[in-house]
Short mmCIF file of C-alpha atoms in Angstrom, two decimals:
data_model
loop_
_atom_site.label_atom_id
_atom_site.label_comp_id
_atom_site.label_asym_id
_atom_site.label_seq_id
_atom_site.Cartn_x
_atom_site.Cartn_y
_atom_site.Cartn_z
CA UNK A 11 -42.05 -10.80 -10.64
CA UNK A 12 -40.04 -8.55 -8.03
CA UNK A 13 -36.74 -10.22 -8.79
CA UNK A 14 -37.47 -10.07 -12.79
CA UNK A 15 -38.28 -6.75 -11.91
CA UNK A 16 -34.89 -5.61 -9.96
CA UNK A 17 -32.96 -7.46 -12.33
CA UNK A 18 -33.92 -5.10 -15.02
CA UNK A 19 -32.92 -2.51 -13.01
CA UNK A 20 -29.45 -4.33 -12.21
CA UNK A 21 -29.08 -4.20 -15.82
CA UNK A 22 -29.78 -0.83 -16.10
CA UNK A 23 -27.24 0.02 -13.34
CA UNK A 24 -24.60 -1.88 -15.31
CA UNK A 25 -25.09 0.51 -18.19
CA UNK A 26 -24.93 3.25 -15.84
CA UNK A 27 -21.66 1.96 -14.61
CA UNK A 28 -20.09 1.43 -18.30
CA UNK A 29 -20.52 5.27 -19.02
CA UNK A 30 -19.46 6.37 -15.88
CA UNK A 31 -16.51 4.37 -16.44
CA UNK A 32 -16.33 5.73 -20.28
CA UNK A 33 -16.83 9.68 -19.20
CA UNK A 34 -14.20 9.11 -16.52
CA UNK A 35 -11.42 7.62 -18.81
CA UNK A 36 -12.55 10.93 -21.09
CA UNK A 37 -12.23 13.22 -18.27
CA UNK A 38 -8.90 11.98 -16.62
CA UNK A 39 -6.41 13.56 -19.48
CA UNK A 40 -8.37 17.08 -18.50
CA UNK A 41 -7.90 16.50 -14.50
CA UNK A 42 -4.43 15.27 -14.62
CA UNK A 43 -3.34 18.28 -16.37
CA UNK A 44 -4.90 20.34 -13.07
CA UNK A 45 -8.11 21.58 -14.87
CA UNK A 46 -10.50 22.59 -12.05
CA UNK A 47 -14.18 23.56 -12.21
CA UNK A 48 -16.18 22.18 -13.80
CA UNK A 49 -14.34 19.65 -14.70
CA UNK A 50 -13.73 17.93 -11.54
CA UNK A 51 -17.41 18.22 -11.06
CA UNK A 52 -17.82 16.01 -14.04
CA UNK A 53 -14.91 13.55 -12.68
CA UNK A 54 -16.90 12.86 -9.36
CA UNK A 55 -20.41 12.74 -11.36
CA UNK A 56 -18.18 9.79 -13.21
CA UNK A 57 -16.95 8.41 -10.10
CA UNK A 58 -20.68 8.52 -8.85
CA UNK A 59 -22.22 6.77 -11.51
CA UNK A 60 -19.64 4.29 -11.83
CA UNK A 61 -21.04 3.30 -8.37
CA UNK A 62 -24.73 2.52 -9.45
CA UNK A 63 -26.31 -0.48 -8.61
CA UNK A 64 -25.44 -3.43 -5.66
CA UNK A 65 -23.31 -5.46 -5.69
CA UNK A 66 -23.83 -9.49 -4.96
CA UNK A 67 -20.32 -11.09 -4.46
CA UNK A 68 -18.45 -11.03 -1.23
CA UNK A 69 -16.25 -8.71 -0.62
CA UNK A 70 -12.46 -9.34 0.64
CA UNK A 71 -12.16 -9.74 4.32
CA UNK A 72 -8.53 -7.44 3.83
CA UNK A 73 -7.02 -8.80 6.83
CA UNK A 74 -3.37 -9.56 5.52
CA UNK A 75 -1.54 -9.01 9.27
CA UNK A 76 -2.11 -8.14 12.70
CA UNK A 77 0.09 -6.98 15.14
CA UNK A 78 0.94 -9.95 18.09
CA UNK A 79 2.77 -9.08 20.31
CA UNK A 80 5.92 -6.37 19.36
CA UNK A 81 5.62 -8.09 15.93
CA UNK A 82 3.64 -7.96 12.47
CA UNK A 83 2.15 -11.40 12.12
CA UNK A 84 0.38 -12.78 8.57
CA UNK A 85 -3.24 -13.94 8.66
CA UNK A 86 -4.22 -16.47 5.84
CA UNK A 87 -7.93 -17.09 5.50
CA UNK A 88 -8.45 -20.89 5.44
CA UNK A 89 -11.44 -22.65 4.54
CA UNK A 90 -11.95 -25.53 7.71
CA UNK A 91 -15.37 -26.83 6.59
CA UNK A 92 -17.73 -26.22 3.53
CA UNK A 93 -21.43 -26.92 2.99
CA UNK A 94 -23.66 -25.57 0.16
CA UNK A 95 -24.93 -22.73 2.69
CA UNK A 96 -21.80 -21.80 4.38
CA UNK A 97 -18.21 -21.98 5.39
CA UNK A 98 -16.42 -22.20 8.19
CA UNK A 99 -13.73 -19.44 7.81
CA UNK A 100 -10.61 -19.76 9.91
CA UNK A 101 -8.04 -16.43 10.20
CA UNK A 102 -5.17 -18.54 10.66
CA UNK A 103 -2.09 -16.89 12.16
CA UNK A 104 1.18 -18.86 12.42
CA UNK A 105 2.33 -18.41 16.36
CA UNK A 106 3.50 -20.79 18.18
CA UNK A 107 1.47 -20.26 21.43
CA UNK A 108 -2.42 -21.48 22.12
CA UNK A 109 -4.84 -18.98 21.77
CA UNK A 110 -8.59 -19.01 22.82
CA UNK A 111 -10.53 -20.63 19.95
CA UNK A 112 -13.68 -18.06 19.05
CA UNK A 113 -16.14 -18.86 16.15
CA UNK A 114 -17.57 -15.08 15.05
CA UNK A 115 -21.53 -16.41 14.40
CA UNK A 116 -22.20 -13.53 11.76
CA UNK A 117 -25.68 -12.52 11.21
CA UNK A 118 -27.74 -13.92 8.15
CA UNK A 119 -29.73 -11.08 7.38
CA UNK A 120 -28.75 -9.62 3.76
CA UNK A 121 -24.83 -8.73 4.21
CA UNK A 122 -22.10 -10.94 4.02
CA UNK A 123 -20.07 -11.52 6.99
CA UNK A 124 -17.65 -8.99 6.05
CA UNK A 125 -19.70 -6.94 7.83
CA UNK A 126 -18.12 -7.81 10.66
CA UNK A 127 -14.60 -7.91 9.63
CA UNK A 128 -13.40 -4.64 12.34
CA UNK A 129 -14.89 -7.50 14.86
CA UNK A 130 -12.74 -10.34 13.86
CA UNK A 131 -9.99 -7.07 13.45
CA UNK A 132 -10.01 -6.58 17.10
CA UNK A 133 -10.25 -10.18 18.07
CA UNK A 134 -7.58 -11.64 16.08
CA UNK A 135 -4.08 -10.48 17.80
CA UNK A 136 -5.78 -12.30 21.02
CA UNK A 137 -7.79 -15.41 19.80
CA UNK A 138 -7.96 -18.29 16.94
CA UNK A 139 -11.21 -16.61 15.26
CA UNK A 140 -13.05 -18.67 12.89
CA UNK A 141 -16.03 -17.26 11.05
CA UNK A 142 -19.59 -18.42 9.86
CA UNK A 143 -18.95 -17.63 6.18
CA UNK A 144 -22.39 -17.69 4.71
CA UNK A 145 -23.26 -17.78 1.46
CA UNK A 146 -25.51 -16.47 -1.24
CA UNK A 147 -28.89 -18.37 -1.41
CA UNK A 148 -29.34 -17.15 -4.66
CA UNK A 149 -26.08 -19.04 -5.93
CA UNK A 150 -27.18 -22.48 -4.24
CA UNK A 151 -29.01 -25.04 -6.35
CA UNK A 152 -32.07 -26.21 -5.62
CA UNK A 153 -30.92 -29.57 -5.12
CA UNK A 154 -28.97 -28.53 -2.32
CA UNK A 155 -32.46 -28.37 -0.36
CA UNK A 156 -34.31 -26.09 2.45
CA UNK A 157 -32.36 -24.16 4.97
CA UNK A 158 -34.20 -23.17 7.56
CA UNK A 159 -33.78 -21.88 11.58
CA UNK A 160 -33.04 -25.30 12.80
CA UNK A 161 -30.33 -26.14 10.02
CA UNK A 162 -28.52 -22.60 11.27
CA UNK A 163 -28.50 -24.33 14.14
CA UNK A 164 -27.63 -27.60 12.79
CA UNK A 165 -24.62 -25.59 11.24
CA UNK A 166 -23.47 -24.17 14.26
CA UNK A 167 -23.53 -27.19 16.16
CA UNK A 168 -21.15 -28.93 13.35
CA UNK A 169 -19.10 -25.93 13.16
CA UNK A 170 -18.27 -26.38 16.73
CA UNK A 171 -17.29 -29.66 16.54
CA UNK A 172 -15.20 -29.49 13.96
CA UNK A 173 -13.13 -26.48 16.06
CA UNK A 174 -13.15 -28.97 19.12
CA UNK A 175 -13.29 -28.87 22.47
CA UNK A 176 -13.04 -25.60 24.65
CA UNK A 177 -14.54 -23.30 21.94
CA UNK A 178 -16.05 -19.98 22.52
CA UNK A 179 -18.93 -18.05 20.94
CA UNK A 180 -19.51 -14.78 19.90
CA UNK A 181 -23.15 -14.01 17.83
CA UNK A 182 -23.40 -10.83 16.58
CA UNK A 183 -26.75 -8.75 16.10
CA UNK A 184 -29.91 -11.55 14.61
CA UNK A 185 -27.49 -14.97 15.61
CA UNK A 186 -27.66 -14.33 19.22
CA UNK A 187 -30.91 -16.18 19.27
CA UNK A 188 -29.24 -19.45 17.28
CA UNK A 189 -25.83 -19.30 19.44
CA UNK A 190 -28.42 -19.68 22.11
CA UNK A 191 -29.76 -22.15 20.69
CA UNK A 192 -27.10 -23.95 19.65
CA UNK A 193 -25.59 -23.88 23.19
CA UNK A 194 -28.59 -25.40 24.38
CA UNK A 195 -29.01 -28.17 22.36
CA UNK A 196 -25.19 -29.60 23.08
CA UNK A 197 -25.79 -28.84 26.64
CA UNK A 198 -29.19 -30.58 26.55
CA UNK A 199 -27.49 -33.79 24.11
CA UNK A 200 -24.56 -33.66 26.38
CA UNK A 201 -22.21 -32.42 23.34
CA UNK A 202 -18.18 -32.40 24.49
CA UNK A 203 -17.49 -29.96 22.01
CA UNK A 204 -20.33 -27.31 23.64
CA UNK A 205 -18.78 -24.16 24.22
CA UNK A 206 -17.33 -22.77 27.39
CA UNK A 207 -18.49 -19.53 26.73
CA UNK A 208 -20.99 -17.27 24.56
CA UNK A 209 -20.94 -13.91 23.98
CA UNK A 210 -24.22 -12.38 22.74
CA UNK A 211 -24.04 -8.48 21.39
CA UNK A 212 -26.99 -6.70 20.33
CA UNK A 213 -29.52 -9.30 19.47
CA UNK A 214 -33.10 -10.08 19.57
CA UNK A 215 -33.68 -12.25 22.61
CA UNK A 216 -36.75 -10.95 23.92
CA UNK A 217 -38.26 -8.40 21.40
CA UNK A 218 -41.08 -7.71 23.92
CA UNK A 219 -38.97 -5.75 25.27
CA UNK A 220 -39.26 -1.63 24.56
CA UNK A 221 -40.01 -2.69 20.67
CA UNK A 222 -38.02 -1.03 17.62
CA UNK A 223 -39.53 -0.01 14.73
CA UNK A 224 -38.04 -3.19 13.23
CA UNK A 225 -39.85 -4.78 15.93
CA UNK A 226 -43.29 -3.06 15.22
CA UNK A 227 -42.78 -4.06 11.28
CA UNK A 228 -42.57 -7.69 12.11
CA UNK A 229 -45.73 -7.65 14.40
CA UNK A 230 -47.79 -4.79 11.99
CA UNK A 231 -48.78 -7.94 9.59
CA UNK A 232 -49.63 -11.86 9.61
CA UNK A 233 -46.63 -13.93 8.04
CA UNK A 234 -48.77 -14.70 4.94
CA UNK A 235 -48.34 -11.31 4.07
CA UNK A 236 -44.82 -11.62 4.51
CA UNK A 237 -44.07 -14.72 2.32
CA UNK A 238 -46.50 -13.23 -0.54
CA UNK A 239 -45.12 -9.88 -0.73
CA UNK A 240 -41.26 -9.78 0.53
CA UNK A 241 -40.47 -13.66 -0.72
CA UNK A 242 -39.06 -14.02 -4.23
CA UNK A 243 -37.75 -16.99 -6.79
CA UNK A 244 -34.67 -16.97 -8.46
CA UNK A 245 -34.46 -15.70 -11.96
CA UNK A 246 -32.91 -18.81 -14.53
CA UNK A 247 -29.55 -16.98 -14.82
CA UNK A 248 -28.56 -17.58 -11.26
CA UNK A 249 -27.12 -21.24 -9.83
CA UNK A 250 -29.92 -20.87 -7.67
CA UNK A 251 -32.41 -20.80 -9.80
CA UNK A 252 -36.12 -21.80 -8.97
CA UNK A 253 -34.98 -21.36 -4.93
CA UNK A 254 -37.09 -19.24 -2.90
CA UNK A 255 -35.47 -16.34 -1.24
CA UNK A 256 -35.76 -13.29 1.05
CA UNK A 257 -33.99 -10.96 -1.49
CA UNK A 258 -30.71 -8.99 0.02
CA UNK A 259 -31.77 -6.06 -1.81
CA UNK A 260 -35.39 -5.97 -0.26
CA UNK A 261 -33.67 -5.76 3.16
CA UNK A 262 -31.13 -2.79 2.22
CA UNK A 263 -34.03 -0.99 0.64
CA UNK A 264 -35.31 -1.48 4.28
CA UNK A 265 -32.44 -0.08 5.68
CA UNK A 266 -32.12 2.50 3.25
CA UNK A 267 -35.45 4.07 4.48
CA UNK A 268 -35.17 3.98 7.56
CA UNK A 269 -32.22 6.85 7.72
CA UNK A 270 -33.31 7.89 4.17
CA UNK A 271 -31.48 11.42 4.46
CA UNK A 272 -28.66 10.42 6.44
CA UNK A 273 -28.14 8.20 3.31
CA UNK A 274 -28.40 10.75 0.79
CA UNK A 275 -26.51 13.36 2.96
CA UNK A 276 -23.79 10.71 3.00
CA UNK A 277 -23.68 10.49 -0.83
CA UNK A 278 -24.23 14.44 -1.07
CA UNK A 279 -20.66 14.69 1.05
CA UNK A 280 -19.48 11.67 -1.46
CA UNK A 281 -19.65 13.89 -4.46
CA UNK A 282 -18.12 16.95 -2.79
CA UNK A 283 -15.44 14.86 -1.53
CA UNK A 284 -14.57 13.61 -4.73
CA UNK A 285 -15.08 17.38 -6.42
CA UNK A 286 -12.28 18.62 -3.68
CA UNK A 287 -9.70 16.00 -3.56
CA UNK A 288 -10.41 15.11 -0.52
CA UNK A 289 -9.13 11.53 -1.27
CA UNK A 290 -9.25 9.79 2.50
CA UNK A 291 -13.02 11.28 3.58
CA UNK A 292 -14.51 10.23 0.15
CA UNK A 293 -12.45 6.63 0.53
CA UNK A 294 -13.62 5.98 3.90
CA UNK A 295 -17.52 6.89 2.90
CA UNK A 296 -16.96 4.56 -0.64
CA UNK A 297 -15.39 1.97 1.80
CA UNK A 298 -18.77 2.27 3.90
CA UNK A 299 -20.97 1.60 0.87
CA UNK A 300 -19.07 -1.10 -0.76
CA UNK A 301 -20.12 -3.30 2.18
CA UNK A 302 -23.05 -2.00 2.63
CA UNK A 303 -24.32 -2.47 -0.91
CA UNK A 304 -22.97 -5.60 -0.85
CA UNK A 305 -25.97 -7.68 -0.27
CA UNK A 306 -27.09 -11.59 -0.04
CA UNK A 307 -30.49 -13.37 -0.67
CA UNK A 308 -31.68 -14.97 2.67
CA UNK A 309 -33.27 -18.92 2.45
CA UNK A 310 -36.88 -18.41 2.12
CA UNK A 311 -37.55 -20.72 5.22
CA UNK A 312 -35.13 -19.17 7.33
CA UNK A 313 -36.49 -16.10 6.91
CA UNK A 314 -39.95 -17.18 7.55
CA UNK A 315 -39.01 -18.88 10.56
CA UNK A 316 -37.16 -16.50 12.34
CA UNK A 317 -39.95 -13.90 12.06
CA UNK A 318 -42.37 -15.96 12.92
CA UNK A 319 -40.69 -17.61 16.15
CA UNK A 320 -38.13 -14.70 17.08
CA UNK A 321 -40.44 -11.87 16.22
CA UNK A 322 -43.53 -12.68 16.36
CA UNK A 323 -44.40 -15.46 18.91
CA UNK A 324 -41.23 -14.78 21.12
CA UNK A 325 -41.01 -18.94 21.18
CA UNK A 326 -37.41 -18.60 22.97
CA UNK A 327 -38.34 -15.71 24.62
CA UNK A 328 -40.94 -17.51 26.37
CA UNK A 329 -38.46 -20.56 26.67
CA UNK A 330 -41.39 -22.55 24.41
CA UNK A 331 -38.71 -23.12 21.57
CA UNK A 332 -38.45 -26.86 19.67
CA UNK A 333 -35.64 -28.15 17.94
CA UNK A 334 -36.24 -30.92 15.44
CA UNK A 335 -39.79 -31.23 17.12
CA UNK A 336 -38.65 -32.00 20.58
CA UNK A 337 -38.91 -29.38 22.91
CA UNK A 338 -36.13 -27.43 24.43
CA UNK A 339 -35.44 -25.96 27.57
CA UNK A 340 -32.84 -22.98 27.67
CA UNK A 341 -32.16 -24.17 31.67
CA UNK A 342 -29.66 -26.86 30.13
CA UNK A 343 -27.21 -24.38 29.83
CA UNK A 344 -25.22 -24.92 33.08
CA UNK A 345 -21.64 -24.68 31.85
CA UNK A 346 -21.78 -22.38 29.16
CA UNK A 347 -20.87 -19.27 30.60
CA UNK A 348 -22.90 -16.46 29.49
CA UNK A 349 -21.72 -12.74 28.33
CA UNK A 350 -24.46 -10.21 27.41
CA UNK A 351 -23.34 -6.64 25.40
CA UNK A 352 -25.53 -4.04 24.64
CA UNK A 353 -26.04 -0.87 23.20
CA UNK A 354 -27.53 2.70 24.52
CA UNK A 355 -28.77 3.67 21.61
CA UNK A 356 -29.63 0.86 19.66
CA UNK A 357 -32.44 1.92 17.69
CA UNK A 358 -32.80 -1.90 15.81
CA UNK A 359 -32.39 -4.28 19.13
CA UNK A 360 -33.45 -2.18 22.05
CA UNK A 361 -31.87 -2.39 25.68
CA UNK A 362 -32.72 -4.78 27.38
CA UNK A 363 -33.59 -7.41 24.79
CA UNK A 364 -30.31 -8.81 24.89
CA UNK A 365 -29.61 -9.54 28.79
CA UNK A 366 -33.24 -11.54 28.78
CA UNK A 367 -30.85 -14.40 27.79
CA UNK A 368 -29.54 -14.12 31.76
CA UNK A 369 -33.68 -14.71 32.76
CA UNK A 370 -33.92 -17.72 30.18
CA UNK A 371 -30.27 -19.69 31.10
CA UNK A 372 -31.42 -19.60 34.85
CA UNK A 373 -28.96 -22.58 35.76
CA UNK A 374 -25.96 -20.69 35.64
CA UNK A 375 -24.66 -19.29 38.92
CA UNK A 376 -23.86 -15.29 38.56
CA UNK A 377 -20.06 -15.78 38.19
CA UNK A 378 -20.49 -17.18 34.89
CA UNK A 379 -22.94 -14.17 33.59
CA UNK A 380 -21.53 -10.73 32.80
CA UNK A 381 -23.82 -7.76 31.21
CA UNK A 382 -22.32 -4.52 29.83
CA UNK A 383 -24.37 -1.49 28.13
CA UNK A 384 -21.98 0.33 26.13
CA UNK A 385 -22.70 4.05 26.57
CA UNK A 386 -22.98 6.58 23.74
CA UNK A 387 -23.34 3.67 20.70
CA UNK A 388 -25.71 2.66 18.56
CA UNK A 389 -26.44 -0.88 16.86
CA UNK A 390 -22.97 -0.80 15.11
CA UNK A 391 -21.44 0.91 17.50
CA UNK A 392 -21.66 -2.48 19.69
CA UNK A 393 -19.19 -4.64 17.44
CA UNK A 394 -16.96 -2.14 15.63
CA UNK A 395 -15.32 1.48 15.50
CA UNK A 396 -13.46 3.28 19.01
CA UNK A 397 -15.53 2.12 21.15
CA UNK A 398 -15.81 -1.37 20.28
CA UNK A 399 -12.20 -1.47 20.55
CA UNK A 400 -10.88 0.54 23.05
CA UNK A 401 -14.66 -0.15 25.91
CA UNK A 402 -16.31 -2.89 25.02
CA UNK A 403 -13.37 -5.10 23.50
CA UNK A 404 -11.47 -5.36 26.46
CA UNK A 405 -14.12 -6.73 29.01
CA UNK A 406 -15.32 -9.23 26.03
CA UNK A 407 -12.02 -10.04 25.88
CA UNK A 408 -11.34 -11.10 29.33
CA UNK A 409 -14.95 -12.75 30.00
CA UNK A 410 -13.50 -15.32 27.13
CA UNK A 411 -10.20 -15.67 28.77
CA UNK A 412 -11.66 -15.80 32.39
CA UNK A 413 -13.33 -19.11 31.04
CA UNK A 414 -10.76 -20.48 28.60
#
């Protein structure tokens, strides 16, 4: 019933958005000619209610060009490899010299991995990024079958292989624990396409470590509680229908309330913006909230796994992890070098929980680890915005060419 039940109120948005949209087109005669108050008040009520509602279809990664070198140079998105859960997404850039191959691992967690397109921003004039593309659970047929923490893996793994030899990693946020993972298993099978280098940023390693809230809400309650009251089945009118989900908008709501009136402040200023004309502050907060209301249904089992062994038993924490049944030993990592970024004020993965990947891979030698705590930054402070680019970039940029 919860998904019957938010899809009556998806409908209900959709109305809301079809008057907005009709008391807008009403309104614009009366704004062009320069009437002010109140009728630009009404115009950004419009605006506002023609923004009711999520949205659930990826939205455009935007990257058209990026500057190599003292020239401008196109960026074509190009599908490398497709399965009924994911793609991998290559930014292909036509230059003629051989850059370090990187596969972004984006986080599976309710957003799309257009989340992370500032990341794959920055990386791109330096790097051949790929992307893990996923998509939405709710759109995948039933026949298409489970998808759980050892298939992310799985995915990884194949992902990797299909880039080749001398690929690099870089897991944002929730992933860090499968591009662990995943690095140990070719490392333990011997794989020639195992990466030369991973680059974990904010994610949760160790979550005994100073626990988040986020941390305290997966530990507050058994996982029975959390398959019968946050796990929901697709409604008929989706592809997916009759598959058992996590639903995106269950995790925004999340989100939502944990910075409840920073949200609404932001949509207060929204309004105002729009009543003004101030055309580039209310773009860049409407920019914010396409993405962020942009939101993906999770496979049920991946969910359910990744609480249970990431949050709740710390299984890889404690290096007592199985893939596939077979036990697996994070000590096989030996030529994987191993990058570690963090955040000060990460209020979702603490400090700390991050570089307990350096206490698990305990067969490197210290010249392939590296650790940096970015100063002043919270969670998405670690992978995007000034001082992603301009602090953080630059070291995570090196670490990959140091061990290209």
């Amino acid at each position: 019933m919860l998904y019957d039940a938010f899809e009556v109120q998806s409908d209900l948005a959709e109305q809301t958005r079809a008057w907005g949209r009709v008391l807008h087109d009403a309104i614009s005669p009366w704004t062009q000619a320069g009437y002010r108050e109140p009728v630009n008040w009404w115009s950004a009520g419009a605006r506002m209610m023609m923004r009711a509602g999520l949205s659930f279809s990826r939205p455009a990664y935007g990257i058209d060009a990026v500057p190599v070198g003292n020239r401008d140079v196109p960026v074509t998105e190009e599908p490398v490899l497709a399965t009924p859960f994911g793609t991998l997404l290559r930014f292909r850039k036509d230059i003629a010299s051989e850059q370090p191959k990187v596969l972004v691992v984006a986080p599976l967690s309710g957003h799309f991995a257009t989340l992370l397109r500032g990341t794959v921003r920055t990386l791109l004039p330096d790097h051949d990024v790929y992307i893990t593309d996923w998509h939405n659970a709710r759109d995948v047929p039933v026949s298409a079958g489970p998808f759980g923490f050892d298939d992310y893996v799985d995915h990884l793994v194949q992902f990797l292989e299909t880039m080749g030899e001398g690929s690099h990693l870089l897991a944002v946020c929730q992933p860090a624990v499968q591009a662990l993972v995943a690095s140990a298993v070719m490392a333990q099978t011997r794989n020639p396409a195992a990466p030369r280098s991973m680059t974990l940023m904010a994610g949760p390693v160790d979550c005994r470590i100073s626990p988040t809230a986020v941390n305290e809400l997966a530990t507050s309650k058994p996982i029975t509680w959390f398959e019968q009251n946050l796990i929901a089945t697709v409604p008929r009118r989706h592809k997916g229908a009759g598959r058992r989900v996590y639903p995106g908008f269950v995790q925004v709501s999340a989100f939502l309330s944990m910075n409840a009136r920073r949200h609404m402040q932001g949509h207060a200023d929204l309004f105002w913006h729009l009543a003004h004309g101030e055309t580039e502050k209310a773009r860049a907060i409407e920019t914010f909230y396409d993405e962020y209301f942009a939101v993906l249904d999770l496979p049920a089992e991946f969910y359910l796994e990744t609480v249970k062994t990431v949050f709740q038993d710390y299984t890889l924490a404690k290096n007592e992890l199985t893939y596939r049944g077979n036990p697996l030993d994070m000590r096989a990592v030996r030529r994987t070098a191993l990058m570690t970024v963090e955040g000060e004020r990460d209020d979702i993965c603490a400090v700390g929980q991050t570089m307990a990947a350096h206490d698990l891979c305990t067969s490197l030698p210290p010249h392939m680890k590296s650790h940096h705590l970015q100063a002043g930054v919270g969670h998405y402070g670690v992978f995007s915005g000034r001082r992603w680019e301009a602090q953080t970039y630059p070291l995570v940029r090196n670490f990959i060419q140091s061990h290209n």
